[in-house]
Short mmCIF file of C-alpha atoms in Angstrom, two decimals:
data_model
loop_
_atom_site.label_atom_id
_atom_site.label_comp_id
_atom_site.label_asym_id
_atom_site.label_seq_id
_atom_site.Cartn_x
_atom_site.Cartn_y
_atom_site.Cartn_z
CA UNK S 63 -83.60 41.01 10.87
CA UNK S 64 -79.97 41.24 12.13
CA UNK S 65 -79.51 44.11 9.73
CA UNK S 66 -82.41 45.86 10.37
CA UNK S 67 -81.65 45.71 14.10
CA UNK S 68 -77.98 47.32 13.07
CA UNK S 69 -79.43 50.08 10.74
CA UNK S 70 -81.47 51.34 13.76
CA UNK S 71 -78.52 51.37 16.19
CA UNK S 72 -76.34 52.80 14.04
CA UNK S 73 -78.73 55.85 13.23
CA UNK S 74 -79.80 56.95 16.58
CA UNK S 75 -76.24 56.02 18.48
CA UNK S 76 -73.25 54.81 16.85
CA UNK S 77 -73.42 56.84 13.79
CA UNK S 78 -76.07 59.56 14.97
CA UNK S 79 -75.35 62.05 11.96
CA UNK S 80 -75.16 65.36 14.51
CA UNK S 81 -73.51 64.05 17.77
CA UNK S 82 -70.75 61.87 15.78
CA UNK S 83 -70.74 62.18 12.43
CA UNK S 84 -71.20 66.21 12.59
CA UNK S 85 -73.48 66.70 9.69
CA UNK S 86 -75.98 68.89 9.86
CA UNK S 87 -75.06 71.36 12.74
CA UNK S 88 -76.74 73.89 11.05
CA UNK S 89 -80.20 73.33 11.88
CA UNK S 90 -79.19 71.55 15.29
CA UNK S 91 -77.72 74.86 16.80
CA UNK S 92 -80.30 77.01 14.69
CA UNK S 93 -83.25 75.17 15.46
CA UNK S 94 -82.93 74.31 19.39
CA UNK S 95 -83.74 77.25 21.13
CA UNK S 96 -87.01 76.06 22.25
CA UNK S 97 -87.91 72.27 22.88
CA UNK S 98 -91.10 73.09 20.65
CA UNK S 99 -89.09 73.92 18.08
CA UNK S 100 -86.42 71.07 18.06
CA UNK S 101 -89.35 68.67 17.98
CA UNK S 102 -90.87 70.21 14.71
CA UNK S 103 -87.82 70.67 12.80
CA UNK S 104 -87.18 67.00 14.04
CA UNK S 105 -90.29 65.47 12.99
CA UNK S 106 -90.54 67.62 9.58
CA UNK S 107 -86.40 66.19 8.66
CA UNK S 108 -87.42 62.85 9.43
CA UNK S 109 -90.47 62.91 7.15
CA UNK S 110 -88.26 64.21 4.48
CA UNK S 111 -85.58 62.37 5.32
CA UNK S 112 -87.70 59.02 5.00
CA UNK S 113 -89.46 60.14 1.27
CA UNK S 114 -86.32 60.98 -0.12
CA UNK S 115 -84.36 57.56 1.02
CA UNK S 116 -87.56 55.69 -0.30
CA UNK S 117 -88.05 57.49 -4.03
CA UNK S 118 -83.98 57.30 -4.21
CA UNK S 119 -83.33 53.93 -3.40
CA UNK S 120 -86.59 53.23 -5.95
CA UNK S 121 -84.49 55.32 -9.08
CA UNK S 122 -81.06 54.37 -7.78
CA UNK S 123 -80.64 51.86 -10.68
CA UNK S 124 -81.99 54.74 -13.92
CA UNK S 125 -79.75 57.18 -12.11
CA UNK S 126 -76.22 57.96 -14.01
CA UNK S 127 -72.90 58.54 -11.72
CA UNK S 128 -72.17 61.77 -12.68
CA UNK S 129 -75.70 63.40 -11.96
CA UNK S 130 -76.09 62.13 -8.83
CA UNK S 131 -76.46 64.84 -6.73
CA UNK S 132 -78.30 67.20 -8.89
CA UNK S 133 -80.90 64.76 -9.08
CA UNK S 134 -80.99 63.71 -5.39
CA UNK S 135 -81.12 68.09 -4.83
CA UNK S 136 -84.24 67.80 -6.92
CA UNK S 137 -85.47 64.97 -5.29
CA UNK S 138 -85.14 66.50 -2.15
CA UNK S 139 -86.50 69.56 -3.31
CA UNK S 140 -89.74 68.37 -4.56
CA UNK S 141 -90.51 66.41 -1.29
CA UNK S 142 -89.55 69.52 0.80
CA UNK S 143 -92.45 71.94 -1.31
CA UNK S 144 -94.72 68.72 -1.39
CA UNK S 145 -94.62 68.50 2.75
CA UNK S 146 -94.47 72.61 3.04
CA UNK S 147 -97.95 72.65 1.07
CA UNK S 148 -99.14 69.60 2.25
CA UNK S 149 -98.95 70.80 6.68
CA UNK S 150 -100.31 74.61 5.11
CA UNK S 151 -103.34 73.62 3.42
CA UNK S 152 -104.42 70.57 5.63
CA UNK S 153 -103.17 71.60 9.20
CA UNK S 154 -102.63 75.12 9.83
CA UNK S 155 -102.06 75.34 13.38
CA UNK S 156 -99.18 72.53 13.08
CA UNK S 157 -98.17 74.96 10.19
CA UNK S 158 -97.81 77.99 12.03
CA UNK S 159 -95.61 76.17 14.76
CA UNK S 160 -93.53 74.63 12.24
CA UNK S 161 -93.80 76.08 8.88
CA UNK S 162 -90.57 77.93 9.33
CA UNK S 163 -88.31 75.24 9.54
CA UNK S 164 -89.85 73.47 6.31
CA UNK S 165 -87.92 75.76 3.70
CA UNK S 166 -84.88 74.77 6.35
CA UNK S 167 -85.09 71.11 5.28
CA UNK S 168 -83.33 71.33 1.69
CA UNK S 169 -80.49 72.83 3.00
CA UNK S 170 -80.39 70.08 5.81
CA UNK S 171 -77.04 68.09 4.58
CA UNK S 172 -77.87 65.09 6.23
CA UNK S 173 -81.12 64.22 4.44
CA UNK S 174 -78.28 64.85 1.02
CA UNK S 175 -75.58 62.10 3.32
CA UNK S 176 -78.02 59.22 3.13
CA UNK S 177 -78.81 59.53 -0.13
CA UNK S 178 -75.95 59.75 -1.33
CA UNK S 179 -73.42 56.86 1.50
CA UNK S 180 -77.11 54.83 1.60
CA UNK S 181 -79.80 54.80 -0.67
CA UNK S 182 -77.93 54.83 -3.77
CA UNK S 183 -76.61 51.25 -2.84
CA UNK S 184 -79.54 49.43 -0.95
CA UNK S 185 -82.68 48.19 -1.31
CA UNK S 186 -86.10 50.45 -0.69
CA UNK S 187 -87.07 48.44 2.58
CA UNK S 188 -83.68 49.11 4.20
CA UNK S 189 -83.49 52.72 3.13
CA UNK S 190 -87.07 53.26 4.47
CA UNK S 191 -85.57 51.88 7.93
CA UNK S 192 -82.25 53.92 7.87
CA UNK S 193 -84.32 57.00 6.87
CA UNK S 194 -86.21 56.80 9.95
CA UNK S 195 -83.44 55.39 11.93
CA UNK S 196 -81.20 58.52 10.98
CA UNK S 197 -83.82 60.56 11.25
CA UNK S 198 -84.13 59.29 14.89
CA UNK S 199 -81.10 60.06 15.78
CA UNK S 200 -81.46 63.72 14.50
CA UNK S 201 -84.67 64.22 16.23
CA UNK S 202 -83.30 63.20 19.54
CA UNK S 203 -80.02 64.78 19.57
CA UNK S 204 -81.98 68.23 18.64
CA UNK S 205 -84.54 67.55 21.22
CA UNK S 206 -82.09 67.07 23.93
CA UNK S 207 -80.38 70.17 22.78
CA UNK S 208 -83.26 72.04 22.37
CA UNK S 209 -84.93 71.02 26.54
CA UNK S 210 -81.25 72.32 27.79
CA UNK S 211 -81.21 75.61 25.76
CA UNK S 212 -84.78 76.23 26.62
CA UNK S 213 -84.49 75.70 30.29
CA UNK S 214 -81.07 77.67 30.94
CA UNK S 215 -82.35 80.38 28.58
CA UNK S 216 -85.78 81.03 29.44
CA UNK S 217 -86.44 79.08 32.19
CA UNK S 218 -88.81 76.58 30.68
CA UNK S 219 -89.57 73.11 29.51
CA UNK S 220 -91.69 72.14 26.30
CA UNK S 221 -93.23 76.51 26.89
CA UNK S 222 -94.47 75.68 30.20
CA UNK S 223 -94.54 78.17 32.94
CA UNK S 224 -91.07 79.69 33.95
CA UNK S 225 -89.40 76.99 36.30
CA UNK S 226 -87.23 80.28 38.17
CA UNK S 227 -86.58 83.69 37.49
CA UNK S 228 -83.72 85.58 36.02
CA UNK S 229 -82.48 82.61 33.40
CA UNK S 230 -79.05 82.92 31.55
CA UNK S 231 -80.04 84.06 28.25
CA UNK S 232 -77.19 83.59 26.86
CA UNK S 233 -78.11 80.20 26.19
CA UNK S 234 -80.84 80.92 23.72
CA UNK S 235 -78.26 83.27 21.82
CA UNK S 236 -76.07 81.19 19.25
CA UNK S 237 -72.90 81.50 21.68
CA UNK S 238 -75.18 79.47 24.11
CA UNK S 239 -75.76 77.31 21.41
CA UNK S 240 -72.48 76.24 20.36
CA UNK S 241 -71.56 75.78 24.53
CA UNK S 242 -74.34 73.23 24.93
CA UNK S 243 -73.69 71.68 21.90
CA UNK S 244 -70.44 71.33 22.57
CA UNK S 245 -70.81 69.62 25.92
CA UNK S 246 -73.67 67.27 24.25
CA UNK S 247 -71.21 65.99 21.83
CA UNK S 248 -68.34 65.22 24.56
CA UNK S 249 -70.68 63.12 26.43
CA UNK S 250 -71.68 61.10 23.45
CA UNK S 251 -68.14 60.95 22.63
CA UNK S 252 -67.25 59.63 26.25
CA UNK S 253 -70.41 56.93 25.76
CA UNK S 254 -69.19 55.95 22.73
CA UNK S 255 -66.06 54.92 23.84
CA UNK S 256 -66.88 53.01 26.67
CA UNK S 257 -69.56 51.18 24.41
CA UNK S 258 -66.59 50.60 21.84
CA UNK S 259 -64.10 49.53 25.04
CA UNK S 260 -66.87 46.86 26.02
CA UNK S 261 -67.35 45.20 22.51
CA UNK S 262 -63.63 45.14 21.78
CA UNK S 263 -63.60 46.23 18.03
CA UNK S 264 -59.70 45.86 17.18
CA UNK S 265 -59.20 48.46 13.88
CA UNK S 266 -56.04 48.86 12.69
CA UNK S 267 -57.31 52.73 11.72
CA UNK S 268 -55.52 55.69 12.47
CA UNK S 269 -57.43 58.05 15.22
CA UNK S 270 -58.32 60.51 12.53
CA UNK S 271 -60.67 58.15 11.11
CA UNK S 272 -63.11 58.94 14.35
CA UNK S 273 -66.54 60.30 13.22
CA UNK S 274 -65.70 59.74 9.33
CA UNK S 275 -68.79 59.11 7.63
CA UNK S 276 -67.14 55.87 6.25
CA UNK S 277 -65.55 54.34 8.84
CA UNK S 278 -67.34 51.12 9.23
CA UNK S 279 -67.10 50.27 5.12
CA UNK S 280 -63.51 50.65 5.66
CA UNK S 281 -63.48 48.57 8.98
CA UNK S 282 -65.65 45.97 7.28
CA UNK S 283 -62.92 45.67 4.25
CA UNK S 284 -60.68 45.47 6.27
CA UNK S 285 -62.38 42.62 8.10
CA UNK S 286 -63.01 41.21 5.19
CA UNK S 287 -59.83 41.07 4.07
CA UNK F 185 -74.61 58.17 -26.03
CA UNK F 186 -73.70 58.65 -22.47
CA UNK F 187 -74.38 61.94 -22.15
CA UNK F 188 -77.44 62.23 -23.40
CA UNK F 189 -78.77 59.55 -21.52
CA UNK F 190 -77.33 62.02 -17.98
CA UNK F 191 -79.71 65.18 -19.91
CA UNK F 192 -82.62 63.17 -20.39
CA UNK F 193 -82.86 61.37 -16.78
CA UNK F 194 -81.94 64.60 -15.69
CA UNK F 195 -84.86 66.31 -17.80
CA UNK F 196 -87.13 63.49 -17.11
CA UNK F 197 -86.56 63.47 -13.35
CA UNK F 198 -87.30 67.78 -13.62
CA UNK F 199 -89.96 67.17 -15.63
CA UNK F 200 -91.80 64.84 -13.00
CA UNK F 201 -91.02 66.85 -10.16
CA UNK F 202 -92.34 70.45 -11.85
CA UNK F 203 -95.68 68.41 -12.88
CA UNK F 204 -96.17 66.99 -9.70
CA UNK F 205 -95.28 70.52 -7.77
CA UNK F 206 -97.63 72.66 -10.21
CA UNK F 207 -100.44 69.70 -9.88
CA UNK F 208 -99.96 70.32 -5.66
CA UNK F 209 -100.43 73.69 -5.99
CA UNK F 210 -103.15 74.53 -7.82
CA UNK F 211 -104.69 71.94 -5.36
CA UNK F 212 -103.92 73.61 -2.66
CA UNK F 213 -103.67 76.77 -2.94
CA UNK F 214 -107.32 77.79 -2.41
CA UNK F 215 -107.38 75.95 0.64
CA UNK F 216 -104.27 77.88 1.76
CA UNK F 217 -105.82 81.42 1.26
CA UNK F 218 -108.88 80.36 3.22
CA UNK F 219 -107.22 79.34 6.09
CA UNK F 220 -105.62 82.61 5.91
CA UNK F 221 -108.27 84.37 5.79
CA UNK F 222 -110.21 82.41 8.59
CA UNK F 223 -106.91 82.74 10.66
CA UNK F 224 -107.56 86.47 9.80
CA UNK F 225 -111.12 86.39 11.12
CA UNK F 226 -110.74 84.73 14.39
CA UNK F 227 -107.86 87.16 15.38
CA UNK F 228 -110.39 89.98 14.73
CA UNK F 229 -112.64 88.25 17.19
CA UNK F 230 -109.97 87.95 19.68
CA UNK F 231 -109.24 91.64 19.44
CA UNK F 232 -112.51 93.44 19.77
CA UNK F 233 -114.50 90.51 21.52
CA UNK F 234 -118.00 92.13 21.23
CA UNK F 235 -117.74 92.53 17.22
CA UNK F 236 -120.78 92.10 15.17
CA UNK F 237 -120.24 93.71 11.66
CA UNK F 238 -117.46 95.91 9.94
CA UNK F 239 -117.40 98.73 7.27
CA UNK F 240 -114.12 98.74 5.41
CA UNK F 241 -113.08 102.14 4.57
CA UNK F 242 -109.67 103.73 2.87
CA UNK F 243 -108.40 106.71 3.72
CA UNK F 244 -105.21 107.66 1.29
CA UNK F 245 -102.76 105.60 3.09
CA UNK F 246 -104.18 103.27 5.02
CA UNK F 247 -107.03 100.80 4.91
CA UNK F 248 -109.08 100.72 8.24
CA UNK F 249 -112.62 99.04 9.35
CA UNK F 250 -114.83 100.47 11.84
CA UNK F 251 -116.11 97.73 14.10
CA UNK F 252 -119.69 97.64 15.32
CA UNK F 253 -121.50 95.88 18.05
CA UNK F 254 -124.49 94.78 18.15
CA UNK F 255 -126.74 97.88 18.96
CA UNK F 256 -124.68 99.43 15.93
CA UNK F 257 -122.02 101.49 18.00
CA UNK F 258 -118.39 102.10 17.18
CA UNK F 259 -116.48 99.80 19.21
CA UNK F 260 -112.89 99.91 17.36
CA UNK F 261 -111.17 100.61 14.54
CA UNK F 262 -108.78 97.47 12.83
CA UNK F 263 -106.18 98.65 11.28
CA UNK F 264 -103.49 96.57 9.10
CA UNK F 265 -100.03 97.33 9.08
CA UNK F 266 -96.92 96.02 8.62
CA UNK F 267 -92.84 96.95 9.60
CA UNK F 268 -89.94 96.02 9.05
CA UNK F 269 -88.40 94.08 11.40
CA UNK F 270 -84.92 91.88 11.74
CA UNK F 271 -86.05 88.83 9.60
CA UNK F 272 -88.39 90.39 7.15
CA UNK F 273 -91.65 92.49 7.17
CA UNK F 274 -94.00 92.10 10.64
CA UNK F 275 -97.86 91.94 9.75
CA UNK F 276 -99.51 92.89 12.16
CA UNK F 277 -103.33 94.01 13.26
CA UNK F 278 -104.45 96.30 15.68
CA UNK F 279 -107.49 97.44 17.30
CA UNK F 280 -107.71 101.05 18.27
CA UNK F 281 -110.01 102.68 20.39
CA UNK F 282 -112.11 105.63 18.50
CA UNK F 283 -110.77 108.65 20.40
CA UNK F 284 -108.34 111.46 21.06
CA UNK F 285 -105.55 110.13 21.83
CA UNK F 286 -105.67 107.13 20.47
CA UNK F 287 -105.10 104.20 22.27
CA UNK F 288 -104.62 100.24 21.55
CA UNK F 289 -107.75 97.56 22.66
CA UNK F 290 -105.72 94.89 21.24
CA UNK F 291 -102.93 93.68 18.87
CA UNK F 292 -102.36 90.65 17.25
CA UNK F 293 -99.21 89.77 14.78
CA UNK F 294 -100.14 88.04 11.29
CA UNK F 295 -97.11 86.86 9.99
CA UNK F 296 -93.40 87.27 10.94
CA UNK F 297 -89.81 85.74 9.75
CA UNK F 298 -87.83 86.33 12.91
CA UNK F 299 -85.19 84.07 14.68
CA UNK F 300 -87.22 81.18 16.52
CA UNK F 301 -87.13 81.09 20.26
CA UNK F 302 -86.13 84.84 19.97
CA UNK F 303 -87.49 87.76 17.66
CA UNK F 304 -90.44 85.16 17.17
CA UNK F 305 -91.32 85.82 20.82
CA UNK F 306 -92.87 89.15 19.04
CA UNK F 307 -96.25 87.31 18.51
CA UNK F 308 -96.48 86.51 22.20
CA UNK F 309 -99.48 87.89 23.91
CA UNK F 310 -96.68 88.43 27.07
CA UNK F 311 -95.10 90.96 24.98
CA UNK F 312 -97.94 92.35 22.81
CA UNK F 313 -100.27 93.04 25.72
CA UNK F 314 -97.79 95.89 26.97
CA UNK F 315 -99.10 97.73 23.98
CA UNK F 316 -102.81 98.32 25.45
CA UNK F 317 -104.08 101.32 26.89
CA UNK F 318 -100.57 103.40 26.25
CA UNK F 319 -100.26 106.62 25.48
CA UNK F 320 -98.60 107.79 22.27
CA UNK F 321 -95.74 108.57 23.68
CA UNK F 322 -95.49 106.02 26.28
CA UNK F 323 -94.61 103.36 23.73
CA UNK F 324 -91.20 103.80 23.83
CA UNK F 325 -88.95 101.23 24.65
CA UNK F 326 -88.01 101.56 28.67
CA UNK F 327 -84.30 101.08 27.82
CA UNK F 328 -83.90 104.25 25.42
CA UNK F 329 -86.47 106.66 27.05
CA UNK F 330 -87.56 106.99 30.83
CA UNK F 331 -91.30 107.77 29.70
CA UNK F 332 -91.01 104.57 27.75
CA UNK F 333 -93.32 101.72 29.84
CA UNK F 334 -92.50 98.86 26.80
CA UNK F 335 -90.26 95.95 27.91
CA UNK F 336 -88.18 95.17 25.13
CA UNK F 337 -87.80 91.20 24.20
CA UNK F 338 -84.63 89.47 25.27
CA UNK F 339 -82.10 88.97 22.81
CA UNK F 340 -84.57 91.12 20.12
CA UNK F 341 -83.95 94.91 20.11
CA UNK F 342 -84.13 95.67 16.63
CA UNK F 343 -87.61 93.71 16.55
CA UNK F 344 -89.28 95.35 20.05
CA UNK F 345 -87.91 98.90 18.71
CA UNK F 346 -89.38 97.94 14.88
CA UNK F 347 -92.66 96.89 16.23
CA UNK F 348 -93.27 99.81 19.00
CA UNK F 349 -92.17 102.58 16.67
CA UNK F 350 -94.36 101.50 14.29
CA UNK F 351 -97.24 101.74 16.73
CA UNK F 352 -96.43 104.59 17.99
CA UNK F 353 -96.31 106.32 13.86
CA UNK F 354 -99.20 104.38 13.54
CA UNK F 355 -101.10 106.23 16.77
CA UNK F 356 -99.34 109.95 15.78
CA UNK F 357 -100.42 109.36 12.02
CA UNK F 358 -102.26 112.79 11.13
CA UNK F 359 -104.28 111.10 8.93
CA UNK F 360 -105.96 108.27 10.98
CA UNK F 361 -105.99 111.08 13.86
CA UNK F 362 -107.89 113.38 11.79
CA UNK F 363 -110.40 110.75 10.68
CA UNK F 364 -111.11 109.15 14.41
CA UNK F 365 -111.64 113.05 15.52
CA UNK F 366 -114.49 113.56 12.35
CA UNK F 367 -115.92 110.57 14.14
CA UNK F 368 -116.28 111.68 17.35
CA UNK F 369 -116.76 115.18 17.10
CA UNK F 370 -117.40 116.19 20.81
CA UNK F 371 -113.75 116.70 21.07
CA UNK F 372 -113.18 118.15 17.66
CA UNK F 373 -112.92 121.75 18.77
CA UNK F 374 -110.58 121.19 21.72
CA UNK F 375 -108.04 119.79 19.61
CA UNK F 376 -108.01 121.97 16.94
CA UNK F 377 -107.80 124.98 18.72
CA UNK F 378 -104.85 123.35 20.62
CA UNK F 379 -103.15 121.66 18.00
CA UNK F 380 -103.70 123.81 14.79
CA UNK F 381 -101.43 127.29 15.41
CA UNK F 382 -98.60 124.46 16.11
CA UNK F 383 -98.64 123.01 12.72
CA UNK F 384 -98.46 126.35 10.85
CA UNK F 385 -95.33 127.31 12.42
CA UNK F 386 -93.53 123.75 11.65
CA UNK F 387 -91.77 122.85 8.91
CA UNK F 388 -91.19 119.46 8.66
CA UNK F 389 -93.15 116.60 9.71
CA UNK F 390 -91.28 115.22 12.13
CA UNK F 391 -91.27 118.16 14.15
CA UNK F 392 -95.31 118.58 13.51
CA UNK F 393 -95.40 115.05 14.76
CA UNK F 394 -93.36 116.39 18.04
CA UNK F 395 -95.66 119.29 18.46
CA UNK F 396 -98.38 117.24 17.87
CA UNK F 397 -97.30 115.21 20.58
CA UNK F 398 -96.66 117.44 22.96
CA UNK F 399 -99.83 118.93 22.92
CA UNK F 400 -101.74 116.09 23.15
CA UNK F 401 -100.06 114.86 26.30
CA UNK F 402 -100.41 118.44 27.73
CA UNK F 403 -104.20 118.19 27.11
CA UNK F 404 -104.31 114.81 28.23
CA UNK F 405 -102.32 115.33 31.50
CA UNK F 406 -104.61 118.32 32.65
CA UNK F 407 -107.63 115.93 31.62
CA UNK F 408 -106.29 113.96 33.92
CA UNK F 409 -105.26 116.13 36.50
CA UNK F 410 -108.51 118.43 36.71
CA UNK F 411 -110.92 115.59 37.66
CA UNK F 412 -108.24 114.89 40.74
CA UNK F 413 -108.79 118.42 42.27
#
């Protein structure tokens, strides 16, 4: 329970893949520039996200070391095209809001991350929870992202009526994009290390081991050690 | 021995993903096409409200329906067309009103691959509802020409200027001109006797096009001048 608990933390704030780790920036700057947006690329990643952790983490064991990755890319792949023709066929007005971002997805190197730091070494039940957990953390960082860029750009929340006229819509172009993200991240950052300053974690790591995908394995040998 | 156990999980884990893949989409595709075409459908509705039935017709470049209501009068004529925008081609269909000059009842955009949250703001009724009741020339961007009355989108010139050029080709297109005049012929031998010593004397067709327009607004502006007096 402990570790379930810690998988879910660890996705959606300590290691939240876009705001520390800085994977995937490519659909988190490309895909905020409306809230409506943020929250269907979100939700469509997560669903992928979540299938490919649990169908990894079920082959994991069949899978050799040195074709990893093309067969996670295939993997990936196949749940992308199942989900794009899935939402087209069944629900076309979700399709028409989202159906641009689906393609998006396989080139989305987070969902590639987990499979390849987490659900190539742990059981299905925990990479179903990390999948979700990660996928979390992506879907709120974009969100937030996305309700900033909207409402300095255009001067709306969630394509409501505009909140005031003459917006700065520079915000909705990519420069805008990479200035909000920017200040996004340096709050996290500055949360982080309170949090961290609180709980007292002593690591004898050098600074440039911040944000490294691996960081707690090595704190944990080291720990352990 | 290692190695060809890597091709075979490698073909074997292909292999299940192309089977499952072809088996989704021969599932689903029929259901795709008909929600295209219903999405298709209700857009008509929404752009000549009072629709009843439709005749397709083709003329040699373009593929147009004549709209009827109910007491089996010509309401509009649908055209499909398409340009090329920043992203990718723009489908879009428009309703035009059968007479000289032509004019737009109502245009709705089928399909698009612009930037979200920008050239995507194309399908927007905000923007497309600019389009109705313009003259030809009018639909010129207000930016590049002062007779222009189209805002462009924010942050999407090349789309706004892709779109209302193609309208504006679209509404100037001999061909679709000819055919609406046929139609209603009351005005037939007004324009021709206007328009036709024009076109002899010009060469190419852009310049036709030019004459072309220039007539029509002159005919239209004393149209609307006269009843003033």
């Amino acid at each position: 329970m402990r570790k379930i608990f810690e998988i879910i933390l660890r996705g959606i704030l300590k290691e939240n893949p876009v705001l520390i780790m800085m994977i995937g920036l490519c659909p988190f700057l490309a895909c905020s520039t409306t809230a409506n947006d943020a929250v269907g690329m979100g939700l469509a990643a997560t669903f992928v996200l979540t299938c490919s952790n649990i169908l990894i983490s079920l082959i994991r064991r069949i899978i050799p070391h040195n074709i990893r990755i093309p067969i996670f890319i295939v993997v990936i792949a196949t749940f992308t095209t199942i989900v794009d023709y899935t939402i087209k066929a069944y629900f076309p007005t979700l399709s028409e809001s989202l159906g641009v971002f689906i393609p998006l997805i396989v080139v989305n190197c987070i969902i590639l991350a987990r499979a390849e730091a987490f659900a190539s070494k742990n059981n299905i039940f925990y990479s179903f929870v990390d999948g979700i957990s990660m996928g979390g953390g992506f879907f709120l960082a974009i969100v937030i992202l996305g309700i900033i860029r909207e409402l300095l750009g255009s001067g709306t929340i969630f394509g409501s009526k505009e909140l005031f006229s003459y917006p700065a819509v520079i915000m909705v172009l990519p420069p805008g994009g990479f200035l909000a993200a920017g200040v996004v991240i340096t709050i996290t950052k500055y949360i982080e290390n309170k949090l961290i300053k609180k709980t007292k974690i002593i690591s004898n790591l050098p600074s440039s081991c911040e944000g490294c995908s691996l960081k707690s394995t090595c704190m944990e040998f080291l720990k352990n050690k | 021995m290692k190695t060809l156990n890597m091709i075979i999980v490698l073909f074997i884990v292909c292999c299940f993903s192309a089977v499952s893949l072809s088996f989704l989409y021969v599932k689903t595709q029929p259901r795709i096409q008909l929600n295209k075409v219903q999405k298709e459908v209700k857009l008509k509705k929404q752009i000549i409200p009072h629709m009843e039935n439709f005749v397709v017709k083709s003329l040699e470049k373009l593929n147009i329906e004549e709209c009827f209501d109910e007491k089996n009068t010509l309401i509009g004529i649908l055209v499909k067309n398409s340009c090329k925008g920043y992203g990718g081609p723009i489908e879009y269909l428009v309703g035009i009103k059968p007479e000289v000059p032509l004019k737009i009842i109502g245009i709705k955009v089928l399909s698009h691959k612009e930037t979200p949250g920008l050239g995507a703001n194309v399908a927007k009724d905000k923007f497309l509802s600019q389009f109705i009741d313009k003259v030809p020339q009018e639909l010129v961007l207000k930016k590049d020409n002062v007779q222009g009355k189209i805002d462009a989108i924010t942050g999407a010139t090349i789309t706004s200027k892709a779109i209302t050029n193609s309208l504006q080709e679209l509404l100037l297109d001999e061909e679709l001109n000819k055919y609406i005049l046929s139609l209603s012929k009351v005005q037939q031998e007004h324009y021709s006797l206007q328009i036709k010593p024009q076109r002899m004397q010009s060469n190419t067709k852009k310049s036709s096009f030019s004459a072309v327009l220039e007539q029509l607004t002159t005919t239209y502006l004393q149209q609307e001048i006269q009843p003033q007096q």
